[in-house]
mmCIF file of C-alpha atoms in Angstrom:
data_model
loop_
_atom_site.group_PDB
_atom_site.id
_atom_site.type_symbol
_atom_site.label_atom_id
_atom_site.label_comp_id
_atom_site.label_asym_id
_atom_site.label_seq_id
_atom_site.Cartn_x
_atom_site.Cartn_y
_atom_site.Cartn_z
ATOM 1 C CA MET A 1 58.032 298.031 15.261
ATOM 2 C CA ASP A 2 59.378 295.329 17.561
ATOM 3 C CA SER A 3 57.559 292.042 18.024
ATOM 4 C CA ALA A 4 58.100 288.452 19.030
ATOM 5 C CA VAL A 5 57.832 285.818 16.332
ATOM 6 C CA GLU A 6 54.326 286.182 15.049
ATOM 7 C CA SER A 7 53.138 282.617 14.630
ATOM 8 C CA GLY A 8 50.112 283.772 12.634
ATOM 9 C CA GLU A 9 52.312 285.173 9.888
ATOM 10 C CA VAL A 10 54.635 282.155 9.873
ATOM 11 C CA THR A 11 51.609 279.854 9.951
ATOM 12 C CA LEU A 12 50.139 281.505 6.882
ATOM 13 C CA LYS A 13 53.400 281.479 4.953
ATOM 14 C CA LEU A 14 54.177 277.854 5.823
ATOM 15 C CA ARG A 15 50.690 276.803 4.695
ATOM 16 C CA GLU A 16 51.095 278.823 1.477
ATOM 17 C CA VAL A 17 54.484 277.258 0.733
ATOM 18 C CA ARG A 18 53.257 273.735 1.404
ATOM 19 C CA ALA A 19 50.088 274.320 -0.639
ATOM 20 C CA ALA A 20 52.126 275.706 -3.564
ATOM 21 C CA THR A 21 54.287 272.592 -3.620
ATOM 22 C CA GLY A 22 51.428 270.166 -3.035
ATOM 23 C CA LEU A 23 53.395 268.416 -0.305
ATOM 24 C CA SER A 24 51.928 266.465 2.583
ATOM 25 C CA LEU A 25 53.101 267.227 6.118
ATOM 26 C CA SER A 26 55.043 263.941 6.017
ATOM 27 C CA LYS A 27 56.920 264.903 2.845
ATOM 28 C CA ALA A 28 57.536 268.436 4.176
ATOM 29 C CA ALA A 29 58.981 266.879 7.348
ATOM 30 C CA GLU A 30 61.336 264.747 5.225
ATOM 31 C CA LEU A 31 62.487 267.784 3.228
ATOM 32 C CA THR A 32 63.028 270.059 6.208
ATOM 33 C CA GLY A 33 64.137 267.769 9.008
ATOM 34 C CA VAL A 34 61.388 269.297 11.170
ATOM 35 C CA SER A 35 58.940 266.787 12.605
ATOM 36 C CA LYS A 36 55.484 266.403 11.114
ATOM 37 C CA ALA A 37 53.994 267.224 14.532
ATOM 38 C CA MET A 38 55.997 270.465 14.825
ATOM 39 C CA LEU A 39 55.113 271.547 11.268
ATOM 40 C CA GLY A 40 51.455 270.919 12.035
ATOM 41 C CA GLN A 41 51.681 272.943 15.258
ATOM 42 C CA ILE A 42 53.312 275.834 13.399
ATOM 43 C CA GLU A 43 50.655 275.722 10.670
ATOM 44 C CA ARG A 44 47.857 275.752 13.251
ATOM 45 C CA GLY A 45 49.472 278.595 15.210
ATOM 46 C CA GLU A 46 49.975 276.371 18.264
ATOM 47 C CA SER A 47 53.757 276.803 18.331
ATOM 48 C CA SER A 48 56.098 279.725 17.667
ATOM 49 C CA PRO A 49 59.108 278.390 15.783
ATOM 50 C CA THR A 50 62.676 279.220 16.756
ATOM 51 C CA ILE A 51 64.910 280.871 14.184
ATOM 52 C CA ALA A 52 66.798 277.567 13.861
ATOM 53 C CA THR A 53 63.546 275.799 12.965
ATOM 54 C CA LEU A 54 62.680 278.503 10.440
ATOM 55 C CA TRP A 55 66.093 278.094 8.808
ATOM 56 C CA LYS A 56 65.503 274.333 8.517
ATOM 57 C CA ILE A 57 62.123 274.955 6.890
ATOM 58 C CA ALA A 58 63.543 277.587 4.532
ATOM 59 C CA LYS A 59 66.446 275.312 3.565
ATOM 60 C CA GLY A 60 64.160 272.314 3.005
ATOM 61 C CA PHE A 61 61.853 274.290 0.717
ATOM 62 C CA GLN A 62 64.826 276.076 -0.911
ATOM 63 C CA LEU A 63 63.514 279.476 0.155
ATOM 64 C CA PRO A 64 65.136 282.546 1.653
ATOM 65 C CA LEU A 65 64.384 283.187 5.337
ATOM 66 C CA SER A 66 62.435 286.387 4.647
ATOM 67 C CA ALA A 67 59.929 284.323 2.640
ATOM 68 C CA LEU A 68 58.763 282.847 5.959
ATOM 69 C CA ILE A 69 59.066 285.784 8.380
ATOM 70 C CA GLY A 70 58.401 288.861 6.308
ATOM 71 C CA PRO A 71 56.109 290.394 3.758
ATOM 72 C CA ALA A 72 58.493 289.656 0.878
ATOM 73 C CA SER A 73 56.174 291.034 -1.775
ATOM 74 C CA LEU A 74 56.100 294.514 -0.197
ATOM 75 C CA ARG A 75 58.379 297.104 -1.719
ATOM 76 C CA ASP A 76 56.909 300.330 -0.269
ATOM 77 C CA PRO A 77 59.387 301.712 2.294
ATOM 78 C CA ALA A 78 56.500 303.592 3.955
ATOM 79 C CA ASP A 79 54.887 300.264 4.920
ATOM 80 C CA GLU A 80 56.118 299.567 8.471
ATOM 81 C CA ARG A 81 55.667 295.800 8.048
ATOM 82 C CA LEU A 82 58.601 295.789 5.646
ATOM 83 C CA PHE A 83 61.124 296.952 8.237
ATOM 84 C CA ARG A 84 59.765 295.306 11.377
ATOM 85 C CA THR A 85 61.953 293.569 13.948
ATOM 86 C CA VAL A 86 61.283 289.945 14.815
ATOM 87 C CA THR A 87 62.470 288.906 18.282
ATOM 88 C CA PHE A 88 63.127 285.225 18.791
ATOM 89 C CA PRO A 89 62.702 284.640 22.548
ATOM 90 C CA GLY A 90 66.010 283.661 24.136
ATOM 91 C CA SER A 91 67.799 284.306 20.855
ATOM 92 C CA ILE A 92 68.530 287.126 18.424
ATOM 93 C CA LYS A 93 66.590 290.119 17.128
ATOM 94 C CA VAL A 94 66.285 290.258 13.346
ATOM 95 C CA LYS A 95 65.022 293.271 11.415
ATOM 96 C CA ILE A 96 64.226 292.750 7.760
ATOM 97 C CA VAL A 97 66.039 295.543 5.908
ATOM 98 C CA PHE A 98 65.464 294.203 2.401
ATOM 99 C CA PRO A 99 63.331 291.078 1.902
ATOM 100 C CA PHE A 100 64.450 288.531 -0.652
ATOM 101 C CA ASP A 101 64.742 289.957 -4.144
ATOM 102 C CA PRO A 102 64.665 287.198 -6.766
ATOM 103 C CA MET A 103 66.399 289.415 -9.335
ATOM 104 C CA LEU A 104 69.365 289.938 -7.017
ATOM 105 C CA GLY A 105 69.166 286.579 -5.242
ATOM 106 C CA ALA A 106 69.698 288.347 -1.922
ATOM 107 C CA GLU A 107 68.093 289.499 1.316
ATOM 108 C CA THR A 108 69.426 291.752 4.088
ATOM 109 C CA PHE A 109 68.829 291.736 7.835
ATOM 110 C CA HIS A 110 69.845 293.972 10.748
ATOM 111 C CA VAL A 111 70.789 291.628 13.602
ATOM 112 C CA THR A 112 71.191 292.624 17.253
ATOM 113 C CA LEU A 113 73.051 290.570 19.860
ATOM 114 C CA ALA A 114 72.995 291.370 23.581
ATOM 115 C CA PRO A 115 76.319 291.786 25.435
ATOM 116 C CA GLY A 116 78.254 288.505 25.347
ATOM 117 C CA GLN A 117 75.501 286.743 23.400
ATOM 118 C CA SER A 118 76.302 283.917 20.972
ATOM 119 C CA TYR A 119 74.225 282.488 18.176
ATOM 120 C CA GLU A 120 75.131 279.348 16.244
ATOM 121 C CA SER A 121 73.620 278.726 12.835
ATOM 122 C CA ALA A 122 73.310 275.425 11.047
ATOM 123 C CA ALA A 123 74.603 275.291 7.494
ATOM 124 C CA HIS A 124 72.397 277.052 4.973
ATOM 125 C CA ALA A 125 71.651 275.626 1.527
ATOM 126 C CA SER A 126 74.571 274.797 -0.738
ATOM 127 C CA GLY A 127 76.174 277.870 -2.274
ATOM 128 C CA VAL A 128 74.706 280.450 0.141
ATOM 129 C CA THR A 129 77.141 283.234 0.998
ATOM 130 C CA GLU A 130 76.813 285.681 3.888
ATOM 131 C CA GLU A 131 78.241 289.151 4.272
ATOM 132 C CA VAL A 132 78.423 290.701 7.726
ATOM 133 C CA PHE A 133 79.094 294.397 8.340
ATOM 134 C CA VAL A 134 79.378 295.527 11.975
ATOM 135 C CA LEU A 135 77.419 298.699 12.739
ATOM 136 C CA HIS A 136 78.095 298.836 16.474
ATOM 137 C CA GLY A 137 80.217 296.908 18.950
ATOM 138 C CA ALA A 138 82.589 294.002 18.561
ATOM 139 C CA LEU A 139 81.663 290.719 16.936
ATOM 140 C CA GLU A 140 83.348 287.396 16.334
ATOM 141 C CA ILE A 141 82.340 285.277 13.358
ATOM 142 C CA LEU A 142 82.715 281.584 14.090
ATOM 143 C CA ARG A 143 83.476 279.578 10.953
ATOM 144 C CA ASP A 144 85.619 276.639 9.933
ATOM 145 C CA GLY A 145 86.612 276.161 13.592
ATOM 146 C CA ASP A 146 88.104 279.671 13.781
ATOM 147 C CA CYS A 147 86.953 282.956 15.287
ATOM 148 C CA VAL A 148 87.316 286.035 13.089
ATOM 149 C CA PRO A 149 87.137 289.221 15.201
ATOM 150 C CA LEU A 150 85.413 292.267 13.720
ATOM 151 C CA ARG A 151 84.973 295.782 15.083
ATOM 152 C CA THR A 152 82.622 298.600 14.136
ATOM 153 C CA GLU A 153 82.770 299.334 10.400
ATOM 154 C CA GLN A 154 84.491 296.060 9.547
ATOM 155 C CA GLY A 155 82.988 293.279 7.477
ATOM 156 C CA LEU A 156 83.470 289.726 6.329
ATOM 157 C CA ARG A 157 82.141 287.593 3.463
ATOM 158 C CA PHE A 158 82.018 283.828 4.007
ATOM 159 C CA ALA A 159 80.439 280.602 2.794
ATOM 160 C CA ALA A 160 77.315 280.025 4.893
ATOM 161 C CA ASP A 161 76.695 276.490 3.667
ATOM 162 C CA LEU A 162 78.748 275.276 6.633
ATOM 163 C CA PRO A 163 77.845 275.655 10.318
ATOM 164 C CA HIS A 164 78.782 279.131 11.547
ATOM 165 C CA GLY A 165 77.972 281.558 14.326
ATOM 166 C CA TYR A 166 78.269 284.986 15.856
ATOM 167 C CA ARG A 167 79.409 286.150 19.294
ATOM 168 C CA SER A 168 79.162 289.733 20.528
ATOM 169 C CA GLY A 169 81.577 291.530 22.780
ATOM 170 C CA ALA A 170 80.942 293.032 26.203
ATOM 171 C CA GLU A 171 78.846 295.903 24.814
ATOM 172 C CA GLY A 172 76.751 293.786 22.460
ATOM 173 C CA ALA A 173 76.717 294.159 18.694
ATOM 174 C CA ALA A 174 74.532 295.214 15.817
ATOM 175 C CA PHE A 175 75.342 294.187 12.272
ATOM 176 C CA LEU A 176 73.997 293.961 8.764
ATOM 177 C CA ASN A 177 73.725 290.379 7.555
ATOM 178 C CA MET A 178 73.299 289.861 3.815
ATOM 179 C CA HIS A 179 72.431 286.445 2.390
ATOM 180 C CA HIS A 180 73.260 285.743 -1.231
ATOM 181 C CA TYR A 181 71.658 282.713 -2.865
ATOM 182 C CA PRO A 182 73.383 281.004 -5.827
ATOM 183 C CA GLN A 183 70.248 280.750 -7.976
ATOM 184 C CA GLN A 184 66.628 281.715 -7.923
ATOM 185 C CA THR A 185 64.569 279.834 -5.388
ATOM 186 C CA GLY A 186 62.071 277.230 -6.502
ATOM 187 C CA LEU A 187 58.958 279.127 -5.415
ATOM 188 C CA PRO A 188 57.799 282.676 -5.990
ATOM 189 C CA VAL A 189 57.819 284.811 -2.847
#
């Protein structure tokens, strides 16, 4: 199942997260670095957030990304919502392979980049580690000012609490992207 960012689902999850913490929109804006107006628009379904905005919200609330974009409580592999692809217009395609598991402190995504496409990510929360394993194509991981080239069936583990990015080769790239969190998140997902 392939869909654009579904603002209804993000709206619901953002409202749930904010309600669980008892935070005002103003306090949530302080925590996330996302404006009060934008948070309100997302909650009301008036704006579809970019993946960069979702990462800011997840980081501010100390949550994994899949807590905002996916049905994290589902564990039935027959449920197609679990493995759906979220397309961020003008950006990357992200398929949730395994939503956040609090026992493992990890989540896994299948990411697709078009030929020659780049994606830059802001630093994640302190202590977050990423593992990338290339399934198809050539990929460069941008970190610490260096480019690390990877080919099909090669991988890299790196600290994701610094700005980093990905750039595909001429044929595009598909890769598994695992996020490992240093401790359990503050809210149940």
